[in-house]
Short mmCIF file of C-alpha atoms and ligand atoms in Angstrom, two decimals:
data_model
loop_
_atom_site.label_atom_id
_atom_site.label_comp_id
_atom_site.label_asym_id
_atom_site.label_seq_id
_atom_site.Cartn_x
_atom_site.Cartn_y
_atom_site.Cartn_z
CA MET A 12 76.97 79.05 77.87
CA GLY A 13 78.13 80.41 74.52
CA SER A 14 81.80 80.23 73.75
CA ALA A 15 83.21 80.89 77.20
CA ALA A 16 84.45 77.48 78.29
CA PRO A 17 81.37 75.47 79.37
CA SER A 18 83.10 73.27 81.95
CA SER A 19 85.73 75.74 82.98
CA SER A 20 87.50 75.77 86.30
CA PHE A 21 87.45 79.55 86.53
CA GLY A 22 84.68 81.86 87.60
CA THR A 23 81.30 81.11 89.16
CA PRO A 24 78.35 80.36 86.83
CA ASP A 25 77.18 83.96 87.33
CA GLN A 26 80.58 85.30 86.42
CA LEU A 27 80.73 83.15 83.29
CA GLU A 28 77.40 84.58 82.21
CA VAL A 29 78.81 88.08 82.68
CA LEU A 30 81.91 87.19 80.67
CA VAL A 31 79.79 85.78 77.84
CA SER A 32 77.55 88.84 77.85
CA MET A 33 80.57 91.10 77.33
CA GLU A 34 82.20 89.18 74.47
CA ALA A 35 81.10 91.77 71.91
CA ALA A 36 82.59 94.50 74.09
CA VAL A 37 85.89 92.59 74.32
CA VAL A 38 86.01 92.29 70.52
CA ARG A 39 85.31 96.03 70.23
CA LEU A 40 87.98 96.93 72.80
CA THR A 41 90.50 94.68 71.04
CA GLU A 42 89.75 96.41 67.73
CA THR A 43 90.10 99.84 69.33
CA HIS A 44 93.44 98.75 70.73
CA GLN A 45 94.66 97.48 67.36
CA ALA A 46 93.59 100.70 65.66
CA SER A 47 95.47 102.84 68.18
CA ARG A 48 98.72 100.88 68.41
CA ARG A 49 101.87 101.33 66.44
CA LEU A 50 103.40 97.91 65.98
CA TRP A 51 107.17 98.22 66.44
CA PHE A 52 109.97 95.70 66.80
CA PRO A 53 113.12 95.64 68.93
CA ASN A 54 115.22 95.62 65.77
CA ASP A 55 113.73 99.03 64.84
CA LEU A 56 115.48 100.46 67.91
CA THR A 57 118.93 98.95 67.37
CA SER A 58 119.38 96.95 64.22
CA ALA A 59 121.15 93.61 64.43
CA ASP A 60 120.64 92.77 60.74
CA ALA A 61 123.44 90.86 59.03
CA GLU A 62 123.58 93.64 56.46
CA ALA A 63 123.18 96.54 58.87
CA GLY A 64 126.43 98.05 57.65
CA SER A 65 129.42 99.59 59.31
CA GLU A 66 127.43 102.43 60.92
CA LEU A 67 126.06 99.82 63.30
CA GLU A 68 129.52 99.08 64.71
CA ALA A 69 130.15 102.78 65.24
CA GLU A 70 126.72 103.18 66.85
CA LEU A 71 127.39 100.31 69.22
CA ALA A 72 130.75 101.73 70.23
CA GLU A 73 129.11 105.09 70.87
CA LEU A 74 126.33 103.46 72.86
CA ARG A 75 128.78 101.55 75.06
CA GLU A 76 130.77 104.68 75.72
CA ALA A 77 127.68 106.70 76.69
CA ALA A 78 126.22 103.85 78.77
CA ARG A 79 129.33 103.85 80.97
CA GLY A 80 127.85 106.98 82.52
CA LEU A 81 124.66 105.19 83.67
CA PRO A 82 124.64 105.36 87.50
CA ASP A 83 124.39 102.03 89.31
CA ALA A 84 120.97 102.90 90.77
CA MET A 85 119.74 103.31 87.18
CA ARG A 86 121.24 99.96 86.23
CA VAL A 87 119.34 98.33 89.09
CA THR A 88 116.18 100.02 87.82
CA LEU A 89 116.75 98.65 84.33
CA ALA A 90 117.36 95.19 85.78
CA LEU A 91 114.07 95.27 87.70
CA ASN A 92 112.14 96.59 84.69
CA LEU A 93 113.62 93.80 82.59
CA LEU A 94 112.74 91.15 85.18
CA THR A 95 109.17 92.41 85.39
CA GLU A 96 108.80 91.97 81.64
CA GLU A 97 110.28 88.48 81.90
CA GLY A 98 107.36 87.47 84.12
CA LEU A 99 105.35 87.16 80.90
CA PRO A 100 104.90 83.36 80.92
CA HIS A 101 103.19 83.62 84.29
CA PHE A 102 100.91 86.43 83.15
CA HIS A 103 99.96 84.62 79.95
CA ARG A 104 99.04 81.57 82.00
CA LEU A 105 97.05 83.60 84.55
CA ILE A 106 95.03 85.28 81.81
CA ALA A 107 94.34 81.93 80.12
CA THR A 108 93.34 80.23 83.36
CA HIS A 109 91.13 83.10 84.55
CA LEU A 110 89.41 84.00 81.28
CA GLY A 111 89.52 80.80 79.25
CA ASN A 112 90.93 79.78 75.91
CA GLU A 113 87.76 79.54 73.82
CA SER A 114 86.49 83.07 73.58
CA PRO A 115 87.61 86.50 72.32
CA TRP A 116 89.79 86.53 75.43
CA ALA A 117 92.06 83.91 73.87
CA GLU A 118 92.65 86.15 70.88
CA TRP A 119 93.35 89.09 73.12
CA ASN A 120 95.69 87.03 75.31
CA ASN A 121 97.73 85.82 72.33
CA MET A 122 97.99 89.26 70.76
CA TRP A 123 98.79 90.88 74.10
CA THR A 124 101.48 88.25 74.74
CA ALA A 125 103.06 88.92 71.33
CA GLU A 126 103.17 92.63 72.15
CA GLU A 127 104.57 92.07 75.63
CA ASP A 128 107.20 89.64 74.43
CA ARG A 129 108.91 92.47 72.54
CA HIS A 130 109.36 94.38 75.81
CA GLY A 131 111.66 91.85 77.40
CA CYS A 132 113.44 91.37 74.05
CA ALA A 133 114.02 95.10 73.51
CA LEU A 134 115.32 95.61 77.05
CA ARG A 135 117.55 92.60 76.89
CA ASP A 136 118.94 93.67 73.50
CA TYR A 137 119.70 97.06 74.98
CA VAL A 138 121.43 95.89 78.15
CA ARG A 139 123.45 93.38 76.16
CA ASP A 140 124.49 95.89 73.49
CA ALA A 141 125.28 98.55 76.10
CA ARG A 142 127.34 96.16 78.28
CA ILE A 143 126.01 97.54 81.54
CA PHE A 144 125.78 94.33 83.58
CA ASN A 145 127.59 91.25 84.65
CA MET A 146 125.34 89.39 82.19
CA GLY A 147 125.94 85.95 83.65
CA ALA A 148 124.77 87.14 87.05
CA LEU A 149 121.78 88.88 85.48
CA GLU A 150 120.81 85.74 83.59
CA ARG A 151 121.03 83.62 86.74
CA MET A 152 118.75 86.11 88.50
CA GLN A 153 116.32 86.08 85.58
CA TYR A 154 116.25 82.29 85.74
CA ARG A 155 115.47 82.36 89.47
CA TYR A 156 112.81 85.00 88.90
CA ILE A 157 110.90 82.90 86.39
CA GLU A 158 111.48 79.72 88.37
CA CYS A 159 109.83 81.35 91.43
CA GLY A 160 106.46 81.17 89.64
CA PHE A 161 103.60 83.50 90.36
CA ASN A 162 100.40 82.24 91.91
CA PRO A 163 98.43 85.10 93.44
CA ASP A 164 95.51 83.94 95.55
CA TRP A 165 92.70 85.08 93.26
CA GLN A 166 90.42 82.09 93.92
CA ARG A 167 89.98 81.63 90.15
CA ASP A 168 88.07 84.90 90.07
CA PRO A 169 88.26 86.49 86.57
CA TYR A 170 87.22 89.87 88.01
CA ARG A 171 90.34 89.96 90.20
CA LEU A 172 92.49 89.23 87.19
CA LEU A 173 91.05 92.20 85.27
CA ALA A 174 91.34 94.52 88.27
CA TYR A 175 94.94 93.41 88.76
CA THR A 176 95.97 93.79 85.12
CA SER A 177 94.48 97.31 85.06
CA MET A 178 96.76 98.33 87.92
CA GLN A 179 99.76 96.35 86.77
CA GLU A 180 99.81 97.84 83.26
CA LYS A 181 99.66 101.36 84.67
CA ALA A 182 102.40 100.55 87.20
CA THR A 183 104.70 99.25 84.45
CA GLN A 184 103.92 102.29 82.29
CA VAL A 185 104.92 104.63 85.12
CA ALA A 186 108.05 102.61 85.96
CA HIS A 187 109.25 102.48 82.33
CA ALA A 188 108.48 106.14 81.60
CA ASN A 189 110.20 107.37 84.78
CA ALA A 190 113.19 105.08 84.25
CA GLY A 191 113.43 106.37 80.68
CA ARG A 192 113.44 110.00 81.77
CA THR A 193 116.04 109.40 84.48
CA CYS A 194 118.34 107.13 82.44
CA GLY A 195 117.88 109.34 79.37
CA LYS A 196 119.85 112.10 81.07
CA HIS A 197 122.87 109.81 80.84
CA GLU A 198 122.19 107.78 77.71
CA PRO A 199 119.38 108.84 75.32
CA ARG A 200 118.87 105.54 73.48
CA ILE A 201 117.44 103.76 76.50
CA GLN A 202 114.83 106.48 76.82
CA ARG A 203 113.65 105.70 73.30
CA VAL A 204 113.41 101.97 74.11
CA LEU A 205 111.51 102.63 77.34
CA ALA A 206 109.20 105.16 75.67
CA HIS A 207 108.16 102.53 73.11
CA ILE A 208 107.44 100.06 75.90
CA ALA A 209 105.62 102.62 78.07
CA GLY A 210 103.41 103.51 75.08
CA ASP A 211 102.32 99.87 74.80
CA GLU A 212 101.65 99.63 78.53
CA SER A 213 99.50 102.72 78.36
CA ARG A 214 97.32 101.19 75.63
CA HIS A 215 97.10 97.89 77.58
CA TYR A 216 96.02 99.88 80.62
CA SER A 217 93.20 101.50 78.60
CA PHE A 218 92.05 98.09 77.45
CA TYR A 219 92.01 96.42 80.87
CA ARG A 220 90.41 99.30 82.75
CA SER A 221 87.66 99.45 80.11
CA ALA A 222 87.17 95.69 80.37
CA PHE A 223 86.83 95.95 84.14
CA ALA A 224 84.37 98.83 83.65
CA GLU A 225 82.22 96.41 81.60
CA ILE A 226 82.27 93.99 84.54
CA LEU A 227 81.39 96.76 86.97
CA ALA A 228 78.43 97.82 84.85
CA ARG A 229 77.07 94.25 84.70
CA ASP A 230 77.86 92.84 88.13
CA THR A 231 78.59 95.84 90.32
CA ASN A 232 78.53 94.39 93.83
CA ARG A 233 80.67 91.36 93.04
CA ALA A 234 83.07 93.50 90.99
CA LEU A 235 83.58 95.79 93.99
CA PHE A 236 84.29 92.82 96.21
CA SER A 237 86.90 91.49 93.74
CA LEU A 238 88.50 94.90 93.37
CA LEU A 239 88.78 95.17 97.14
CA LYS A 240 90.69 91.87 97.19
CA VAL A 241 93.49 93.10 94.90
CA MET A 242 93.67 96.87 95.24
CA PRO A 243 95.20 97.35 98.72
CA ALA A 244 98.58 95.95 97.57
CA LEU A 245 99.90 95.12 94.11
CA ALA A 246 101.60 91.71 94.33
CA MET A 247 104.39 91.27 91.81
CA PRO A 248 106.00 88.10 90.47
CA GLY A 249 109.45 87.55 91.91
CA HIS A 250 108.73 89.30 95.18
CA THR A 251 109.81 86.18 97.09
CA MET A 252 113.14 85.98 95.24
CA PRO A 253 116.32 86.81 97.18
CA GLY A 254 117.40 90.40 96.47
CA TYR A 255 114.06 91.47 95.05
CA ASP A 256 113.19 93.72 98.01
CA HIS A 257 116.53 95.50 97.80
CA MET A 258 116.06 96.11 94.10
CA SER A 259 112.61 97.60 94.56
CA GLU A 260 113.93 99.71 97.44
CA VAL A 261 116.63 101.15 95.14
CA VAL A 262 113.95 101.87 92.53
CA ARG A 263 111.83 103.63 95.14
CA ARG A 264 114.74 105.69 96.44
CA ALA A 265 115.64 106.64 92.85
CA GLY A 266 112.14 108.13 92.54
CA VAL A 267 111.25 105.80 89.65
CA TYR A 268 108.47 103.79 91.27
CA GLY A 269 107.19 103.37 94.81
CA PRO A 270 104.12 103.49 97.05
CA ARG A 271 103.32 107.10 96.11
CA HIS A 272 103.13 106.17 92.45
CA TYR A 273 100.87 103.28 93.36
CA GLN A 274 98.65 105.59 95.40
CA LYS A 275 98.20 107.82 92.33
CA ILE A 276 97.31 104.80 90.20
CA VAL A 277 94.68 103.72 92.71
CA GLU A 278 93.23 107.24 92.83
CA GLU A 279 93.11 107.46 89.05
CA LEU A 280 91.30 104.13 88.75
CA LEU A 281 88.80 104.82 91.55
CA GLU A 282 88.00 108.03 89.70
CA PHE A 283 87.84 106.41 86.24
CA TRP A 284 85.47 103.72 87.48
CA ARG A 285 83.51 106.31 89.53
CA ILE A 286 83.63 103.96 92.48
CA GLY A 287 82.68 106.66 95.02
CA ALA A 288 79.58 107.66 93.05
CA LEU A 289 78.10 104.16 92.54
CA GLU A 290 74.53 103.90 93.81
CA GLY A 291 71.94 101.22 94.39
CA LEU A 292 74.47 98.83 95.92
CA SER A 293 73.76 95.88 98.20
CA GLY A 294 74.90 96.07 101.83
CA GLU A 295 78.03 94.13 100.94
CA GLY A 296 78.60 96.33 97.90
CA ARG A 297 78.40 99.47 100.03
CA ALA A 298 80.84 97.99 102.53
CA SER A 299 83.31 97.24 99.70
CA GLN A 300 82.82 100.73 98.28
CA ASP A 301 83.59 102.33 101.67
CA LYS A 302 86.74 100.27 102.11
CA LEU A 303 87.92 100.94 98.55
CA MET A 304 87.53 104.69 98.98
CA LYS A 305 89.72 104.55 102.08
CA ILE A 306 92.65 102.87 100.29
CA PRO A 307 94.33 106.04 98.93
CA ALA A 308 94.58 107.61 102.40
CA ARG A 309 96.02 104.38 103.79
CA LEU A 310 98.58 104.18 100.98
CA ALA A 311 99.53 107.82 101.64
CA ARG A 312 100.10 107.06 105.34
CA MET A 313 102.27 104.08 104.40
CA ALA A 314 104.31 106.22 101.99
CA ASP A 315 104.74 108.93 104.68
CA TYR A 316 105.87 106.32 107.16
CA LEU A 317 108.39 104.88 104.68
CA ASP A 318 109.75 108.34 103.88
CA ALA A 319 110.10 109.16 107.57
CA LYS A 320 112.09 106.03 108.35
CA THR A 321 114.29 106.14 105.23
CA ASN A 322 117.93 106.59 106.22
CA PRO A 323 120.90 106.51 103.88
CA ARG A 324 122.19 102.98 103.42
CA ASN A 325 124.29 100.84 101.11
CA PHE A 326 123.13 98.33 98.53
CA SER A 327 125.10 95.94 96.35
CA PHE A 328 124.16 93.44 93.65
CA ASP A 329 126.19 90.78 91.90
CA PHE A 330 124.84 91.77 88.47
CA ILE A 331 126.73 95.07 88.83
CA TYR A 332 129.84 93.39 90.22
CA ASP A 333 128.93 94.04 93.86
CA ARG A 334 129.76 97.73 93.60
CA VAL A 335 128.39 99.62 96.58
CA ILE A 336 125.47 101.99 95.95
CA GLU A 337 124.94 104.60 98.64
CA MET A 338 121.52 106.18 98.71
FE1 LIG B 22 105.36 95.04 79.19
FE1 LIG B 23 101.54 95.74 79.01
#
């Protein structure tokens, strides 16, 4: 069984064979990723070096002054983007338990984790430097978020993991880029931080969607079935945590990320993988294909319904001192 975990608890024997057969492709995709990335560090964005000099103090004072103008809805957005990045331990574990630790996937997982780790660091450095939160309250929320765990019901199916990560990377890219544009109107430095992060997410997205394309090419019918299991709704870590729904509702109302953005992601991926054009499928494969192609219209109806029933209301969160947000 090659190097892909002979007695693993993930994947069926057929799936393991597929994973082994695509090891060379994974190595190639990892190399393409490394060639296209620009490795950056949080300290490049705001230096905290002992010998950073007196300009740093002036810069920090300027940052804090400008950040006072960040609207509360934008602060909630930054809090949710930060939390999402802090879900990293769960994602690292899910990748390791769905793809194994003895193949090129392990190398990818470790490198990917190192890249992702900077996202939470850079955002946390920013929100701490800018003094935009009740940090104690934010830290307690972050603790609860990670403590909640994340165990999506993927039945140890590696295909579902790769379908999910394709969508999740694109969703985070959109959320960071939109948050950057909106917050940047008030405070430009956060836009630079979020643009660096969004650039990484975009490259991760390319990697995962190409990896899933390799699966589709080798095991089309089963890949469609797995895709159908995760595509209708993108489960996120922390969604069971108190206050999470209100935060994502604020983010939706702020136009940063919501069901319409997800619908576009689904459409883009169905198109990239040419799901509608796949031929020679089994009966089950055709049934999955039909259902997959109907997802965008269903997501659009859900988004219309949400828009229609959206009335102005108040939100408040302890990490912004319970100030009332009306939207
Ligand atoms: Fe990230
Ligand atoms: Fe990412």
